[in-house]
Coordinates of C-alpha atoms in Angstrom, one line a residue:
M1 CA 23.8 -25.6 4.5
T2 CA 19.7 -26.0 6.9
D3 CA 22.5 -27.4 9.7
I4 CA 24.1 -24.0 9.2
V5 CA 21.2 -22.4 9.3
L6 CA 19.2 -24.5 12.3
A7 CA 22.3 -24.0 14.8
Q8 CA 22.5 -20.4 13.7
A9 CA 18.6 -20.3 14.9
E10 CA 19.5 -22.3 18.0
S11 CA 22.5 -19.8 19.2
I12 CA 19.8 -16.8 19.3
N13 CA 19.5 -15.2 23.0
P14 CA 15.6 -15.5 23.7
G15 CA 16.3 -12.2 25.5
L16 CA 18.2 -10.3 22.1
A17 CA 14.4 -11.9 20.5
V18 CA 12.3 -10.0 23.8
I19 CA 14.3 -6.9 22.7
G20 CA 13.5 -7.6 18.9
Y21 CA 9.8 -7.8 19.3
G22 CA 9.7 -5.0 21.1
L23 CA 11.0 -2.6 18.8
G24 CA 8.8 -4.3 16.6
A25 CA 5.9 -3.4 18.5
I26 CA 7.2 0.0 18.5
G27 CA 7.3 0.5 15.4
A28 CA 3.8 -0.9 14.3
G29 CA 2.8 1.9 17.3
I30 CA 4.4 4.6 15.7
G31 CA 3.0 3.1 11.9
V32 CA -0.2 2.6 13.3
G33 CA -0.7 6.2 14.9
L34 CA 0.5 7.8 11.6
I35 CA -1.6 6.3 9.4
F36 CA -5.0 7.7 11.5
A37 CA -3.2 11.3 12.5
S38 CA -3.0 11.8 8.4
V39 CA -6.6 10.5 8.1
I40 CA -8.0 13.2 11.2
I41 CA -5.9 15.4 9.1
G42 CA -7.1 15.0 5.4
T43 CA -10.4 14.9 7.1
A44 CA -10.1 18.2 8.5
R45 CA -8.9 19.5 5.1
Q46 CA -11.3 18.0 2.9
P47 CA -14.2 16.0 4.5
E48 CA -15.9 15.0 1.6
A49 CA -12.6 12.3 1.1
Q50 CA -13.1 11.3 4.3
G51 CA -15.2 8.1 2.5
K52 CA -12.0 7.3 0.6
L53 CA -9.1 8.5 3.4
V54 CA -11.0 5.8 6.0
G55 CA -11.2 2.5 3.8
I56 CA -7.5 2.9 2.7
A57 CA -6.2 3.8 6.3
F58 CA -7.9 0.4 7.4
T59 CA -6.1 -1.2 4.4
T60 CA -2.9 -0.2 5.6
F61 CA -3.6 -0.4 9.0
A62 CA -4.3 -4.1 8.2
L63 CA -1.0 -4.4 6.5
V64 CA 1.4 -2.6 9.5
E65 CA -0.5 -5.2 12.2
V66 CA 0.6 -8.1 10.1
L67 CA 3.7 -7.1 10.1
A68 CA 3.6 -7.2 13.7
L69 CA 2.2 -10.1 14.5
I70 CA 5.1 -11.7 12.1
G71 CA 7.4 -10.2 14.4
F72 CA 5.2 -11.7 17.8
V73 CA 5.9 -15.7 15.3
L74 CA 9.2 -15.1 15.1
F75 CA 9.4 -13.9 18.5
F76 CA 8.4 -17.7 19.9
L77 CA 10.2 -19.4 17.0
A78 CA 13.6 -17.3 18.2
S79 CA 13.1 -18.2 21.9

């Protein structure tokens, strides 16, 4: 079973790995933009909720960026 997995991992084209990471980075960029756009809109609608919104925003920002970093690591493993 391990030999099959290693054989498949070695057959990945490095160009495909670059495209995959690029798509992952675009997804993370869109996610971060949506997160902070929602914070700005929420703060404009209800200014007293800014503290809670910013805390939630940075938590979700960290989660989105971790997914982008995992994609970066997988890019190096695939190439």
